[in-house]
Amino acid sequence: MQRLNSHLHAEKKPPYVINLDPAVMKVPFGPNIDIRDSVNYKKVMEDYNLGPNGAIMTSLNLFATKIDQVLSLVEKRAPQVEHVIIDTPGQIECFIWSASGAIITDALASAFPTVIAYIVDTPRTTSPATFMSNMLYACSILYKTKLPMIVVFNKTDVQDAEFAKEWMSDFEVFQQVLREREEDETTEGSGYMSSLINSMSLMLEEFYKHLDVVGVSALTGAGFDDFLAAVDNKVEEYNRDYKTEREQVMKQREEEAKERKAKDLTRLMKDIGIKDEKDPKKDIQEEVISDHEDDDETSGFIEQDEFAPSREHTFTDRQGEVNDETDAGIQARYQEALKESSGNREEALRKLLQQANRG
């Protein structure tokens, strides 16, 4: 992230930077939006008696409640920037396989061309078993997000990534390496594991064809022009292949959610005996239900004039675009929402019905 950020600045194309890792103590780049400015990771662990991964997921859940405001800020900055780069938690499963991760990813992908960069530690991937584990992980992420993906082999200053590119482009070379490893019984390439990896390499051959693969070095900056070229290629692919499909998926989800809300509210009103005030004899119908959004789209967010704010990014200094000093804070709003939900539900439903009837 730091190298990509500095590379874009050197190209006179400063990016808009978002940090979604609540557990990081210090970052070497200046995020415009920082999850740590609105959610205190350590306090989440204490308040909810959670471990590290559980606290990360809970922090993301809290932050996801205001993803609409994040999108509003990004849309406001969009005419001024060419790239928005987002740093997700290092614990991939906490983001990819969580509800909040899906909400954030879907929200971003519905508004902007979105590309997933899967970073591989090249020196640690020279083993066929480790390489195959990485590729299976990448395949699962591609399947889950359904977004264009770039596999980025990092640390090429330590280990060149050509061997991995060759394994992905020619499975016979990969099988030859497996056979050579199988001769050494002390490696993981022997027996059942060798046969399994061999079969998976054949299965993933089609998967490799839809990936862009680049080698970079975060230390030296080598390969980042190739990475940005791959991003441009994937943006074209998104607009050509993914955009229409995602729009259809989002539209279907919205329709299903609307129908589900209407049915649930209708059933609840019937259970507690509330009638339509326009026609008391008439049962509540689904078409009178509508969603009411908050008019204040950027509550609790502070705009910054510069794309690279100069501050020490720790838990003790909070000056990002998301700042609890101007708002009750996401966690406080979350607790307040829980408190309100246990209040007078019938009165809330009556108000909702009146609003729907006026609409």
mmCIF file of C-alpha atoms in Angstrom:
data_model
loop_
_atom_site.group_PDB
_atom_site.id
_atom_site.type_symbol
_atom_site.label_atom_id
_atom_site.label_comp_id
_atom_site.label_asym_id
_atom_site.label_seq_id
_atom_site.Cartn_x
_atom_site.Cartn_y
_atom_site.Cartn_z
ATOM 1 C CA MET A 1 0.000 0.000 0.000
ATOM 2 C CA GLN A 2 2.746 2.449 0.925
ATOM 3 C CA ARG A 3 4.716 1.751 -2.253
ATOM 4 C CA LEU A 4 1.625 1.974 -4.469
ATOM 5 C CA ASN A 5 0.610 5.223 -2.790
ATOM 6 C CA SER A 6 4.077 6.776 -3.231
ATOM 7 C CA HIS A 7 4.303 5.501 -6.825
ATOM 8 C CA LEU A 8 1.020 7.188 -7.757
ATOM 9 C CA HIS A 9 2.133 10.388 -6.053
ATOM 10 C CA ALA A 10 5.370 10.283 -8.063
ATOM 11 C CA GLU A 11 3.242 9.958 -11.208
ATOM 12 C CA LYS A 12 1.323 13.098 -10.150
ATOM 13 C CA LYS A 13 -1.800 10.997 -9.709
ATOM 14 C CA PRO A 14 -2.431 11.065 -5.941
ATOM 15 C CA PRO A 15 -4.929 8.349 -4.974
ATOM 16 C CA TYR A 16 -7.780 8.424 -2.491
ATOM 17 C CA VAL A 17 -6.727 6.041 0.289
ATOM 18 C CA ILE A 18 -8.969 4.047 2.638
ATOM 19 C CA ASN A 19 -7.743 1.909 5.551
ATOM 20 C CA LEU A 20 -10.114 -0.857 6.649
ATOM 21 C CA ASP A 21 -7.739 -2.595 9.064
ATOM 22 C CA PRO A 22 -8.889 -1.653 12.598
ATOM 23 C CA ALA A 23 -6.097 -3.567 14.352
ATOM 24 C CA VAL A 24 -3.054 -1.960 12.731
ATOM 25 C CA MET A 25 -1.169 0.257 15.167
ATOM 26 C CA LYS A 26 0.559 2.455 12.629
ATOM 27 C CA VAL A 27 0.454 2.823 8.831
ATOM 28 C CA PRO A 28 3.164 4.335 6.591
ATOM 29 C CA PHE A 29 0.676 6.143 4.358
ATOM 30 C CA GLY A 30 -1.914 8.868 4.853
ATOM 31 C CA PRO A 31 -5.453 7.453 4.625
ATOM 32 C CA ASN A 32 -8.275 9.826 3.744
ATOM 33 C CA ILE A 33 -10.737 7.501 5.470
ATOM 34 C CA ASP A 34 -9.488 5.390 8.371
ATOM 35 C CA ILE A 35 -11.662 2.844 10.175
ATOM 36 C CA ARG A 36 -9.612 3.500 13.344
ATOM 37 C CA ASP A 37 -11.015 7.029 13.463
ATOM 38 C CA SER A 38 -14.509 5.697 14.155
ATOM 39 C CA VAL A 39 -14.024 2.270 15.749
ATOM 40 C CA ASN A 40 -11.635 1.576 18.634
ATOM 41 C CA TYR A 41 -10.445 -1.992 18.059
ATOM 42 C CA LYS A 42 -9.116 -2.535 21.591
ATOM 43 C CA LYS A 43 -12.293 -1.185 23.153
ATOM 44 C CA VAL A 44 -14.361 -3.523 20.964
ATOM 45 C CA MET A 45 -12.327 -6.459 22.299
ATOM 46 C CA GLU A 46 -12.956 -5.339 25.893
ATOM 47 C CA ASP A 47 -16.635 -4.394 25.538
ATOM 48 C CA TYR A 48 -17.684 -7.533 23.678
ATOM 49 C CA ASN A 49 -15.172 -10.015 25.190
ATOM 50 C CA LEU A 50 -13.774 -10.921 21.795
ATOM 51 C CA GLY A 51 -10.529 -12.278 20.473
ATOM 52 C CA PRO A 52 -8.458 -10.587 17.746
ATOM 53 C CA ASN A 53 -10.341 -11.966 14.733
ATOM 54 C CA GLY A 54 -13.751 -11.528 16.344
ATOM 55 C CA ALA A 55 -12.921 -7.919 17.190
ATOM 56 C CA ILE A 56 -11.845 -7.239 13.598
ATOM 57 C CA MET A 57 -15.107 -8.660 12.271
ATOM 58 C CA THR A 58 -17.173 -6.702 14.799
ATOM 59 C CA SER A 59 -15.281 -3.494 13.969
ATOM 60 C CA LEU A 60 -15.993 -4.058 10.283
ATOM 61 C CA ASN A 61 -19.654 -4.703 11.082
ATOM 62 C CA LEU A 62 -19.876 -1.399 12.930
ATOM 63 C CA PHE A 63 -18.099 0.468 10.158
ATOM 64 C CA ALA A 64 -20.281 -1.122 7.466
ATOM 65 C CA THR A 65 -23.345 0.623 8.925
ATOM 66 C CA LYS A 66 -22.044 3.861 7.405
ATOM 67 C CA ILE A 67 -20.730 2.547 4.092
ATOM 68 C CA ASP A 68 -23.223 4.831 2.325
ATOM 69 C CA GLN A 69 -21.428 7.837 3.781
ATOM 70 C CA VAL A 70 -18.064 6.440 2.664
ATOM 71 C CA LEU A 71 -19.422 6.081 -0.872
ATOM 72 C CA SER A 72 -20.757 9.631 -0.727
ATOM 73 C CA LEU A 73 -17.291 10.952 0.133
ATOM 74 C CA VAL A 74 -15.590 8.866 -2.537
ATOM 75 C CA GLU A 75 -18.115 9.993 -5.150
ATOM 76 C CA LYS A 76 -17.428 13.605 -4.182
ATOM 77 C CA ARG A 77 -13.694 13.071 -4.715
ATOM 78 C CA ALA A 78 -14.072 10.937 -7.859
ATOM 79 C CA PRO A 79 -13.684 13.830 -10.365
ATOM 80 C CA GLN A 80 -10.328 14.723 -8.768
ATOM 81 C CA VAL A 81 -8.726 11.277 -8.463
ATOM 82 C CA GLU A 82 -8.048 8.422 -10.834
ATOM 83 C CA HIS A 83 -7.487 5.669 -8.274
ATOM 84 C CA VAL A 84 -9.033 4.704 -4.943
ATOM 85 C CA ILE A 85 -6.897 2.160 -3.064
ATOM 86 C CA ILE A 86 -8.277 0.244 -0.091
ATOM 87 C CA ASP A 87 -6.238 -1.690 2.461
ATOM 88 C CA THR A 88 -8.198 -4.596 3.958
ATOM 89 C CA PRO A 89 -7.306 -6.561 7.126
ATOM 90 C CA GLY A 90 -4.420 -8.980 6.787
ATOM 91 C CA GLN A 91 -6.666 -11.753 8.136
ATOM 92 C CA ILE A 92 -8.325 -12.385 4.773
ATOM 93 C CA GLU A 93 -11.093 -14.587 6.149
ATOM 94 C CA CYS A 94 -12.257 -11.787 8.465
ATOM 95 C CA PHE A 95 -13.020 -9.638 5.450
ATOM 96 C CA ILE A 96 -13.827 -11.943 2.541
ATOM 97 C CA TRP A 97 -16.053 -14.375 4.405
ATOM 98 C CA SER A 98 -17.817 -11.928 6.713
ATOM 99 C CA ALA A 99 -21.153 -10.211 6.106
ATOM 100 C CA SER A 100 -19.577 -6.774 6.468
ATOM 101 C CA GLY A 101 -16.883 -7.629 3.927
ATOM 102 C CA ALA A 102 -19.558 -8.589 1.408
ATOM 103 C CA ILE A 103 -21.526 -5.404 2.145
ATOM 104 C CA ILE A 104 -18.480 -3.167 1.684
ATOM 105 C CA THR A 105 -17.306 -4.972 -1.455
ATOM 106 C CA ASP A 106 -20.765 -5.005 -3.066
ATOM 107 C CA ALA A 107 -21.320 -1.337 -2.236
ATOM 108 C CA LEU A 108 -18.020 -0.308 -3.813
ATOM 109 C CA ALA A 109 -18.482 -2.554 -6.844
ATOM 110 C CA SER A 110 -21.992 -1.220 -7.456
ATOM 111 C CA ALA A 111 -20.692 2.367 -7.627
ATOM 112 C CA PHE A 112 -17.204 2.064 -9.176
ATOM 113 C CA PRO A 113 -15.159 -0.381 -11.280
ATOM 114 C CA THR A 114 -13.600 -2.526 -8.558
ATOM 115 C CA VAL A 115 -10.585 -4.814 -8.867
ATOM 116 C CA ILE A 116 -9.271 -7.317 -6.302
ATOM 117 C CA ALA A 117 -5.494 -7.507 -5.884
ATOM 118 C CA TYR A 118 -4.441 -10.768 -4.234
ATOM 119 C CA ILE A 119 -0.907 -10.357 -2.844
ATOM 120 C CA VAL A 120 1.361 -13.419 -2.756
ATOM 121 C CA ASP A 121 4.623 -13.674 -0.794
ATOM 122 C CA THR A 122 6.827 -14.973 -3.606
ATOM 123 C CA PRO A 123 9.776 -16.346 -1.562
ATOM 124 C CA ARG A 124 7.362 -18.441 0.480
ATOM 125 C CA THR A 125 5.590 -19.826 -2.605
ATOM 126 C CA THR A 126 8.448 -21.766 -4.193
ATOM 127 C CA SER A 127 7.021 -24.987 -2.754
ATOM 128 C CA PRO A 128 4.346 -26.538 -5.036
ATOM 129 C CA ALA A 129 2.087 -27.233 -2.039
ATOM 130 C CA THR A 130 2.259 -23.634 -0.807
ATOM 131 C CA PHE A 131 1.800 -22.326 -4.342
ATOM 132 C CA MET A 132 -1.300 -24.484 -4.802
ATOM 133 C CA SER A 133 -2.701 -23.317 -1.443
ATOM 134 C CA ASN A 134 -2.324 -19.705 -2.568
ATOM 135 C CA MET A 135 -4.011 -20.392 -5.892
ATOM 136 C CA LEU A 136 -6.938 -22.173 -4.221
ATOM 137 C CA TYR A 137 -7.331 -19.222 -1.873
ATOM 138 C CA ALA A 138 -7.297 -16.838 -4.834
ATOM 139 C CA CYS A 139 -9.878 -18.988 -6.607
ATOM 140 C CA SER A 140 -12.178 -18.943 -3.577
ATOM 141 C CA ILE A 141 -11.893 -15.146 -3.298
ATOM 142 C CA LEU A 142 -12.683 -14.734 -6.994
ATOM 143 C CA TYR A 143 -15.713 -17.007 -6.596
ATOM 144 C CA LYS A 144 -16.907 -15.137 -3.486
ATOM 145 C CA THR A 145 -16.490 -11.576 -4.754
ATOM 146 C CA LYS A 146 -17.215 -12.203 -8.445
ATOM 147 C CA LEU A 147 -14.897 -9.327 -9.356
ATOM 148 C CA PRO A 148 -11.880 -9.022 -11.660
ATOM 149 C CA MET A 149 -8.720 -10.207 -9.921
ATOM 150 C CA ILE A 150 -5.004 -9.555 -10.272
ATOM 151 C CA VAL A 151 -2.542 -11.969 -8.654
ATOM 152 C CA VAL A 152 0.411 -9.894 -7.467
ATOM 153 C CA PHE A 153 3.649 -11.733 -6.645
ATOM 154 C CA ASN A 154 5.427 -9.419 -4.198
ATOM 155 C CA LYS A 155 9.072 -9.382 -3.007
ATOM 156 C CA THR A 156 10.503 -10.109 -6.442
ATOM 157 C CA ASP A 157 13.716 -8.444 -5.246
ATOM 158 C CA VAL A 158 14.218 -11.581 -3.118
ATOM 159 C CA GLN A 159 12.714 -14.230 -5.424
ATOM 160 C CA ASP A 160 11.882 -13.747 -9.089
ATOM 161 C CA ALA A 161 8.266 -14.654 -9.913
ATOM 162 C CA GLU A 162 8.921 -16.144 -13.359
ATOM 163 C CA PHE A 163 8.766 -19.677 -11.961
ATOM 164 C CA ALA A 164 5.217 -19.054 -10.690
ATOM 165 C CA LYS A 165 4.091 -17.488 -13.967
ATOM 166 C CA GLU A 166 5.477 -20.524 -15.806
ATOM 167 C CA TRP A 167 3.644 -22.898 -13.452
ATOM 168 C CA MET A 168 0.399 -21.044 -14.152
ATOM 169 C CA SER A 169 0.846 -20.973 -17.926
ATOM 170 C CA ASP A 170 2.156 -24.528 -18.431
ATOM 171 C CA PHE A 171 0.821 -27.206 -16.106
ATOM 172 C CA GLU A 172 3.261 -29.764 -17.553
ATOM 173 C CA VAL A 173 6.160 -27.777 -16.090
ATOM 174 C CA PHE A 174 4.386 -27.735 -12.736
ATOM 175 C CA GLN A 175 3.823 -31.507 -12.905
ATOM 176 C CA GLN A 176 7.482 -32.026 -13.727
ATOM 177 C CA VAL A 177 8.441 -30.134 -10.567
ATOM 178 C CA LEU A 178 6.029 -32.306 -8.608
ATOM 179 C CA ARG A 179 7.619 -35.467 -9.981
ATOM 180 C CA GLU A 180 11.051 -34.208 -9.031
ATOM 181 C CA ARG A 181 9.864 -33.399 -5.523
ATOM 182 C CA GLU A 182 8.181 -36.801 -5.259
ATOM 183 C CA GLU A 183 11.556 -38.488 -5.586
ATOM 184 C CA ASP A 184 12.539 -36.820 -2.320
ATOM 185 C CA GLU A 185 10.362 -38.517 0.324
ATOM 186 C CA THR A 186 11.185 -35.828 2.888
ATOM 187 C CA THR A 187 9.150 -33.179 1.044
ATOM 188 C CA GLU A 188 5.394 -32.626 0.953
ATOM 189 C CA GLY A 189 5.379 -33.588 -2.723
ATOM 190 C CA SER A 190 5.200 -37.328 -2.057
ATOM 191 C CA GLY A 191 2.350 -39.801 -1.979
ATOM 192 C CA TYR A 192 -1.251 -38.670 -1.697
ATOM 193 C CA MET A 193 -0.375 -34.964 -1.516
ATOM 194 C CA SER A 194 1.488 -35.108 -4.825
ATOM 195 C CA SER A 195 -1.459 -36.776 -6.538
ATOM 196 C CA LEU A 196 -3.908 -34.247 -5.073
ATOM 197 C CA ILE A 197 -1.825 -31.227 -6.117
ATOM 198 C CA ASN A 198 -1.392 -32.725 -9.575
ATOM 199 C CA SER A 199 -5.160 -33.054 -9.998
ATOM 200 C CA MET A 200 -5.819 -29.541 -8.713
ATOM 201 C CA SER A 201 -3.288 -28.053 -11.118
ATOM 202 C CA LEU A 202 -5.333 -29.463 -14.002
ATOM 203 C CA MET A 203 -8.559 -28.158 -12.486
ATOM 204 C CA LEU A 204 -7.162 -24.640 -12.040
ATOM 205 C CA GLU A 205 -5.858 -24.341 -15.597
ATOM 206 C CA GLU A 206 -9.070 -22.587 -16.706
ATOM 207 C CA PHE A 207 -8.977 -20.359 -13.640
ATOM 208 C CA TYR A 208 -5.498 -19.111 -14.566
ATOM 209 C CA LYS A 209 -6.715 -17.963 -17.992
ATOM 210 C CA HIS A 210 -8.930 -15.271 -16.427
ATOM 211 C CA LEU A 211 -6.220 -13.790 -14.212
ATOM 212 C CA ASP A 212 -3.699 -11.042 -14.773
ATOM 213 C CA VAL A 213 -0.395 -11.916 -13.080
ATOM 214 C CA VAL A 214 2.295 -9.376 -12.235
ATOM 215 C CA GLY A 215 5.487 -9.420 -10.198
ATOM 216 C CA VAL A 216 6.341 -6.415 -8.027
ATOM 217 C CA SER A 217 8.718 -5.380 -5.291
ATOM 218 C CA ALA A 218 7.328 -3.183 -2.551
ATOM 219 C CA LEU A 219 10.917 -2.495 -1.498
ATOM 220 C CA THR A 220 12.329 -1.241 -4.807
ATOM 221 C CA GLY A 221 9.124 -0.224 -6.597
ATOM 222 C CA ALA A 222 9.803 -2.534 -9.546
ATOM 223 C CA GLY A 223 6.769 -3.759 -11.461
ATOM 224 C CA PHE A 224 4.237 -1.168 -10.311
ATOM 225 C CA ASP A 225 3.807 0.233 -13.819
ATOM 226 C CA ASP A 226 2.873 -3.289 -14.914
ATOM 227 C CA PHE A 227 0.472 -3.524 -11.994
ATOM 228 C CA LEU A 228 -1.282 -0.272 -12.938
ATOM 229 C CA ALA A 229 -1.486 -1.455 -16.551
ATOM 230 C CA ALA A 230 -3.121 -4.660 -15.293
ATOM 231 C CA VAL A 231 -5.578 -2.557 -13.267
ATOM 232 C CA ASP A 232 -6.547 -0.620 -16.405
ATOM 233 C CA ASN A 233 -7.041 -3.908 -18.231
ATOM 234 C CA LYS A 234 -9.267 -5.230 -15.445
ATOM 235 C CA VAL A 235 -11.316 -2.006 -15.399
ATOM 236 C CA GLU A 236 -12.096 -2.587 -19.076
ATOM 237 C CA GLU A 237 -12.999 -6.171 -18.245
ATOM 238 C CA TYR A 238 -15.248 -4.966 -15.420
ATOM 239 C CA ASN A 239 -17.105 -2.563 -17.711
ATOM 240 C CA ARG A 240 -17.388 -5.177 -20.424
ATOM 241 C CA ASP A 241 -18.232 -8.353 -18.516
ATOM 242 C CA TYR A 242 -18.962 -7.677 -14.850
ATOM 243 C CA LYS A 243 -20.922 -4.424 -14.750
ATOM 244 C CA THR A 244 -24.104 -5.694 -16.411
ATOM 245 C CA GLU A 245 -24.104 -8.887 -14.374
ATOM 246 C CA ARG A 246 -23.589 -7.024 -11.084
ATOM 247 C CA GLU A 247 -26.337 -4.533 -11.912
ATOM 248 C CA GLN A 248 -28.733 -7.420 -12.469
ATOM 249 C CA VAL A 249 -27.654 -9.092 -9.223
ATOM 250 C CA MET A 250 -28.023 -5.854 -7.224
ATOM 251 C CA LYS A 251 -31.434 -5.154 -8.729
ATOM 252 C CA GLN A 252 -32.610 -8.656 -7.878
ATOM 253 C CA ARG A 253 -31.317 -8.322 -4.308
ATOM 254 C CA GLU A 254 -33.092 -4.985 -3.865
ATOM 255 C CA GLU A 255 -36.368 -6.410 -5.127
ATOM 256 C CA GLU A 256 -36.082 -9.455 -2.893
ATOM 257 C CA ALA A 257 -35.209 -7.293 0.135
ATOM 258 C CA LYS A 258 -38.138 -4.974 -0.554
ATOM 259 C CA GLU A 259 -40.562 -7.878 -0.843
ATOM 260 C CA ARG A 260 -39.185 -9.479 2.309
ATOM 261 C CA LYS A 261 -39.496 -6.244 4.317
ATOM 262 C CA ALA A 262 -43.013 -5.676 3.092
ATOM 263 C CA LYS A 263 -44.115 -9.211 3.984
ATOM 264 C CA ASP A 264 -42.497 -9.089 7.420
ATOM 265 C CA LEU A 265 -44.057 -5.721 8.264
ATOM 266 C CA THR A 266 -47.474 -6.775 6.951
ATOM 267 C CA ARG A 267 -47.386 -9.940 9.036
ATOM 268 C CA LEU A 268 -46.276 -8.029 12.137
ATOM 269 C CA MET A 269 -48.999 -5.401 11.766
ATOM 270 C CA LYS A 270 -51.640 -8.062 11.359
ATOM 271 C CA ASP A 271 -50.357 -9.824 14.475
ATOM 272 C CA ILE A 272 -50.689 -6.699 16.627
ATOM 273 C CA GLY A 273 -53.957 -5.602 15.029
ATOM 274 C CA ILE A 274 -52.890 -2.405 13.251
ATOM 275 C CA LYS A 275 -55.106 -1.395 10.316
ATOM 276 C CA ASP A 276 -54.578 0.966 7.421
ATOM 277 C CA GLU A 277 -55.736 4.396 8.652
ATOM 278 C CA LYS A 278 -57.075 5.326 5.200
ATOM 279 C CA ASP A 279 -59.270 2.263 5.156
ATOM 280 C CA PRO A 280 -59.622 0.553 8.565
ATOM 281 C CA LYS A 281 -61.342 -2.441 6.958
ATOM 282 C CA LYS A 282 -58.495 -2.963 4.573
ATOM 283 C CA ASP A 283 -55.494 -5.091 5.494
ATOM 284 C CA ILE A 284 -52.064 -3.559 5.218
ATOM 285 C CA GLN A 285 -50.790 -4.056 1.690
ATOM 286 C CA GLU A 286 -47.212 -4.489 0.650
ATOM 287 C CA GLU A 287 -47.195 -1.616 -1.807
ATOM 288 C CA VAL A 288 -47.621 1.043 0.917
ATOM 289 C CA ILE A 289 -44.294 0.146 2.518
ATOM 290 C CA SER A 290 -41.336 2.307 1.568
ATOM 291 C CA ASP A 291 -37.837 2.855 2.876
ATOM 292 C CA HIS A 292 -36.963 6.220 4.374
ATOM 293 C CA GLU A 293 -33.323 7.225 4.279
ATOM 294 C CA ASP A 294 -31.573 9.786 6.399
ATOM 295 C CA ASP A 295 -31.230 13.051 4.492
ATOM 296 C CA ASP A 296 -27.853 13.753 6.068
ATOM 297 C CA GLU A 297 -25.593 11.542 3.954
ATOM 298 C CA THR A 298 -22.298 12.531 5.542
ATOM 299 C CA SER A 299 -23.077 12.751 9.237
ATOM 300 C CA GLY A 300 -19.957 12.249 11.312
ATOM 301 C CA PHE A 301 -17.507 12.620 8.403
ATOM 302 C CA ILE A 302 -14.933 15.390 8.092
ATOM 303 C CA GLU A 303 -13.710 16.404 4.652
ATOM 304 C CA GLN A 304 -10.011 16.995 4.072
ATOM 305 C CA ASP A 305 -8.548 19.312 1.466
ATOM 306 C CA GLU A 306 -5.439 17.188 0.927
ATOM 307 C CA PHE A 307 -5.324 13.592 -0.290
ATOM 308 C CA ALA A 308 -2.313 12.786 1.883
ATOM 309 C CA PRO A 309 -3.036 14.154 5.358
ATOM 310 C CA SER A 310 0.105 14.611 7.418
ATOM 311 C CA ARG A 311 -0.487 12.999 10.784
ATOM 312 C CA GLU A 312 0.841 10.192 12.932
ATOM 313 C CA HIS A 313 -1.577 7.365 12.261
ATOM 314 C CA THR A 314 -1.997 5.835 15.700
ATOM 315 C CA PHE A 315 -4.909 5.266 18.038
ATOM 316 C CA THR A 316 -4.141 8.480 19.924
ATOM 317 C CA ASP A 317 -4.421 10.894 16.987
ATOM 318 C CA ARG A 318 -7.653 11.056 14.989
ATOM 319 C CA GLN A 319 -8.034 13.650 12.280
ATOM 320 C CA GLY A 320 -9.345 11.654 9.317
ATOM 321 C CA GLU A 321 -12.562 12.098 7.422
ATOM 322 C CA VAL A 322 -14.306 9.804 9.895
ATOM 323 C CA ASN A 323 -14.047 11.388 13.314
ATOM 324 C CA ASP A 324 -15.989 10.678 16.497
ATOM 325 C CA GLU A 325 -15.316 14.183 17.848
ATOM 326 C CA THR A 326 -18.123 15.551 15.672
ATOM 327 C CA ASP A 327 -20.552 12.715 16.235
ATOM 328 C CA ALA A 328 -21.667 10.234 18.846
ATOM 329 C CA GLY A 329 -19.630 7.631 17.002
ATOM 330 C CA ILE A 330 -20.592 4.479 15.198
ATOM 331 C CA GLN A 331 -20.464 2.318 18.323
ATOM 332 C CA ALA A 332 -22.640 4.785 20.237
ATOM 333 C CA ARG A 333 -25.154 4.885 17.385
ATOM 334 C CA TYR A 334 -25.119 1.112 17.324
ATOM 335 C CA GLN A 335 -25.918 0.898 21.037
ATOM 336 C CA GLU A 336 -28.594 3.585 20.697
ATOM 337 C CA ALA A 337 -30.220 1.685 17.839
ATOM 338 C CA LEU A 338 -30.379 -1.459 19.980
ATOM 339 C CA LYS A 339 -31.933 0.537 22.808
ATOM 340 C CA GLU A 340 -34.534 2.135 20.562
ATOM 341 C CA SER A 341 -35.456 -1.186 19.006
ATOM 342 C CA SER A 342 -36.594 -2.469 22.401
ATOM 343 C CA GLY A 343 -38.939 0.518 22.922
ATOM 344 C CA ASN A 344 -42.512 0.989 21.837
ATOM 345 C CA ARG A 345 -42.641 -0.996 18.593
ATOM 346 C CA GLU A 346 -46.323 -0.408 17.986
ATOM 347 C CA GLU A 347 -45.883 3.375 18.042
ATOM 348 C CA ALA A 348 -42.937 3.098 15.649
ATOM 349 C CA LEU A 349 -45.003 0.998 13.277
ATOM 350 C CA ARG A 350 -47.864 3.499 13.373
ATOM 351 C CA LYS A 351 -45.470 6.309 12.452
ATOM 352 C CA LEU A 352 -44.038 4.229 9.631
ATOM 353 C CA LEU A 353 -47.526 3.510 8.335
ATOM 354 C CA GLN A 354 -48.451 7.209 8.434
ATOM 355 C CA GLN A 355 -45.318 8.097 6.485
ATOM 356 C CA ALA A 356 -46.078 5.410 3.920
ATOM 357 C CA ASN A 357 -49.663 6.617 3.530
ATOM 358 C CA ARG A 358 -48.536 10.209 3.035
ATOM 359 C CA GLY A 359 -46.117 8.985 0.358
#
